[in-house]
PDB file of C-alpha atoms in Angstrom:
ATOM      1  CA  MET Z 397      16.947 -14.667 -23.299  1.00  0.00           C
ATOM      2  CA  SER Z 398      16.889 -12.866 -26.634  1.00  0.00           C
ATOM      3  CA  GLU Z 399      16.258  -9.152 -26.897  1.00  0.00           C
ATOM      4  CA  SER Z 400      12.764  -9.714 -28.331  1.00  0.00           C
ATOM      5  CA  GLY Z 401      11.932 -11.961 -25.415  1.00  0.00           C
ATOM      6  CA  GLY Z 402      13.369  -9.766 -22.675  1.00  0.00           C
ATOM      7  CA  TRP Z 403      11.736  -8.137 -19.714  1.00  0.00           C
ATOM      8  CA  ALA Z 404      10.475  -5.099 -21.617  1.00  0.00           C
ATOM      9  CA  ALA Z 405       8.720  -7.263 -24.205  1.00  0.00           C
ATOM     10  CA  MET Z 406       7.169  -9.476 -21.551  1.00  0.00           C
ATOM     11  CA  ARG Z 407       5.986  -6.451 -19.562  1.00  0.00           C
ATOM     12  CA  GLU Z 408       4.460  -4.925 -22.676  1.00  0.00           C
ATOM     13  CA  ARG Z 409       2.595  -8.154 -23.443  1.00  0.00           C
ATOM     14  CA  ARG Z 410       1.362  -8.502 -19.873  1.00  0.00           C
ATOM     15  CA  MET Z 411       0.237  -4.873 -19.625  1.00  0.00           C
ATOM     16  CA  ALA Z 412      -1.815  -5.369 -22.802  1.00  0.00           C
ATOM     17  CA  GLU Z 413      -3.817  -8.175 -21.167  1.00  0.00           C
ATOM     18  CA  PRO Z 414      -7.334  -7.319 -19.950  1.00  0.00           C
ATOM     19  CA  GLY Z 415      -7.273  -5.935 -16.413  1.00  0.00           C
ATOM     20  CA  ALA Z 416      -3.497  -5.573 -16.236  1.00  0.00           C
ATOM     21  CA  VAL Z 417      -3.447  -1.780 -15.997  1.00  0.00           C
ATOM     22  CA  GLU Z 418      -6.104  -1.820 -13.282  1.00  0.00           C
ATOM     23  CA  ALA Z 419      -4.205  -4.477 -11.322  1.00  0.00           C
ATOM     24  CA  TYR Z 420      -0.977  -2.495 -11.640  1.00  0.00           C
ATOM     25  CA  ASP Z 421      -2.721   0.666 -10.421  1.00  0.00           C
ATOM     26  CA  ALA Z 422      -4.189  -1.212  -7.427  1.00  0.00           C
ATOM     27  CA  ALA Z 423      -0.744  -2.580  -6.547  1.00  0.00           C
ATOM     28  CA  ARG Z 424       0.785   0.896  -6.831  1.00  0.00           C
ATOM     29  CA  LEU Z 425      -1.907   2.344  -4.570  1.00  0.00           C
ATOM     30  CA  ALA Z 426      -1.426  -0.433  -1.998  1.00  0.00           C
ATOM     31  CA  PHE Z 427       2.339   0.173  -2.020  1.00  0.00           C
ATOM     32  CA  GLU Z 428       1.939   3.946  -1.591  1.00  0.00           C
ATOM     33  CA  LEU Z 429      -0.558   3.543   1.264  1.00  0.00           C
ATOM     34  CA  GLY Z 430       1.723   1.049   2.984  1.00  0.00           C
ATOM     35  CA  ARG Z 431       4.706   3.347   2.632  1.00  0.00           C
ATOM     36  CA  SER Z 432       2.717   6.249   4.108  1.00  0.00           C
ATOM     37  CA  VAL Z 433       1.626   4.206   7.111  1.00  0.00           C
ATOM     38  CA  ARG Z 434       5.172   2.932   7.675  1.00  0.00           C
ATOM     39  CA  GLU Z 435       6.505   6.519   7.622  1.00  0.00           C
ATOM     40  CA  LEU Z 436       3.852   7.680  10.103  1.00  0.00           C
ATOM     41  CA  ARG Z 437       4.563   4.696  12.367  1.00  0.00           C
ATOM     42  CA  GLU Z 438       8.306   5.304  12.275  1.00  0.00           C
ATOM     43  CA  ARG Z 439       7.847   9.022  13.074  1.00  0.00           C
ATOM     44  CA  ARG Z 440       6.009   7.964  16.229  1.00  0.00           C
ATOM     45  CA  GLY Z 441       8.858   5.602  17.067  1.00  0.00           C
ATOM     46  CA  TRP Z 442       6.482   2.634  17.075  1.00  0.00           C
ATOM     47  CA  SER Z 443       7.149  -0.941  16.127  1.00  0.00           C
ATOM     48  CA  GLN Z 444       4.745  -2.819  13.889  1.00  0.00           C
ATOM     49  CA  THR Z 445       3.576  -4.658  16.997  1.00  0.00           C
ATOM     50  CA  GLN Z 446       2.698  -1.391  18.729  1.00  0.00           C
ATOM     51  CA  LEU Z 447       0.737  -0.164  15.706  1.00  0.00           C
ATOM     52  CA  ALA Z 448      -1.004  -3.524  15.427  1.00  0.00           C
ATOM     53  CA  LYS Z 449      -2.131  -3.368  19.040  1.00  0.00           C
ATOM     54  CA  ALA Z 450      -3.312   0.241  18.734  1.00  0.00           C
ATOM     55  CA  SER Z 451      -5.276  -0.494  15.557  1.00  0.00           C
ATOM     56  CA  GLY Z 452      -6.703  -3.888  16.503  1.00  0.00           C
ATOM     57  CA  MET Z 453      -4.662  -5.740  13.894  1.00  0.00           C
ATOM     58  CA  THR Z 454      -1.976  -8.399  14.021  1.00  0.00           C
ATOM     59  CA  GLN Z 455       1.683  -7.567  13.498  1.00  0.00           C
ATOM     60  CA  SER Z 456       1.753  -9.735  10.394  1.00  0.00           C
ATOM     61  CA  ALA Z 457      -1.237  -7.842   8.939  1.00  0.00           C
ATOM     62  CA  VAL Z 458       0.564  -4.543   9.541  1.00  0.00           C
ATOM     63  CA  ALA Z 459       3.712  -5.936   7.904  1.00  0.00           C
ATOM     64  CA  ARG Z 460       1.776  -7.106   4.831  1.00  0.00           C
ATOM     65  CA  PHE Z 461       0.004  -3.760   4.609  1.00  0.00           C
ATOM     66  CA  GLU Z 462       3.236  -1.767   4.886  1.00  0.00           C
ATOM     67  CA  ALA Z 463       4.830  -3.924   2.178  1.00  0.00           C
ATOM     68  CA  GLY Z 464       1.946  -3.182  -0.171  1.00  0.00           C
ATOM     69  CA  GLY Z 465       0.780  -6.771  -0.066  1.00  0.00           C
ATOM     70  CA  THR Z 466      -2.866  -5.990   0.592  1.00  0.00           C
ATOM     71  CA  VAL Z 467      -5.404  -3.519  -0.713  1.00  0.00           C
ATOM     72  CA  PRO Z 468      -7.025  -2.229   2.477  1.00  0.00           C
ATOM     73  CA  THR Z 469     -10.671  -1.584   3.163  1.00  0.00           C
ATOM     74  CA  LEU Z 470     -11.804   1.832   4.313  1.00  0.00           C
ATOM     75  CA  SER Z 471     -12.414   0.460   7.808  1.00  0.00           C
ATOM     76  CA  VAL Z 472      -8.795  -0.730   8.038  1.00  0.00           C
ATOM     77  CA  LEU Z 473      -7.565   2.674   6.874  1.00  0.00           C
ATOM     78  CA  GLU Z 474      -9.790   4.363   9.467  1.00  0.00           C
ATOM     79  CA  ARG Z 475      -8.434   2.132  12.253  1.00  0.00           C
ATOM     80  CA  LEU Z 476      -4.849   2.864  11.223  1.00  0.00           C
ATOM     81  CA  ALA Z 477      -5.529   6.600  10.988  1.00  0.00           C
ATOM     82  CA  THR Z 478      -7.106   6.623  14.451  1.00  0.00           C
ATOM     83  CA  ALA Z 479      -4.208   4.651  15.925  1.00  0.00           C
ATOM     84  CA  LEU Z 480      -1.692   7.008  14.314  1.00  0.00           C
ATOM     85  CA  ASP Z 481      -3.708  10.092  15.367  1.00  0.00           C
ATOM     86  CA  VAL Z 482      -4.093  11.379  11.813  1.00  0.00           C
ATOM     87  CA  ARG Z 483      -7.125  12.236   9.703  1.00  0.00           C
ATOM     88  CA  LEU Z 484      -7.975   9.907   6.835  1.00  0.00           C
ATOM     89  CA  ARG Z 485      -8.747  11.801   3.644  1.00  0.00           C
ATOM     90  CA  VAL Z 486     -10.216   9.952   0.671  1.00  0.00           C
ATOM     91  CA  GLY Z 487     -10.990  11.726  -2.577  1.00  0.00           C
ATOM     92  CA  PHE Z 488     -10.767  11.872  -6.311  1.00  0.00           C
ATOM     93  CA  GLU Z 489      -8.457  13.886  -8.568  1.00  0.00           C
ATOM     94  CA  ALA Z 490      -8.601  14.560 -12.268  1.00  0.00           C
ATOM     95  CA  ALA Z 491      -6.565  12.071 -14.296  1.00  0.00           C
TER      96      ALA Z 491
END
């Protein structure tokens, strides 16, 4: 692949498409939420199966969530927070 057609050029073109920045931000948020839940689960010494049972989810749903593969609803976040015995805090910050 030539330099003008490399990854950086393709990324720049894709990020200029309508909705790309919003989609990227949603994916970043999903990844960060999943990482946070995984860290909390691991601190408890729980498997994904144990968290799934405690939160009323399937193990595969927990795995997808932890990998950042889904953008969760508030009810899912509340169930996970309750299962992990933490308080869910949702808010806005200045950009």
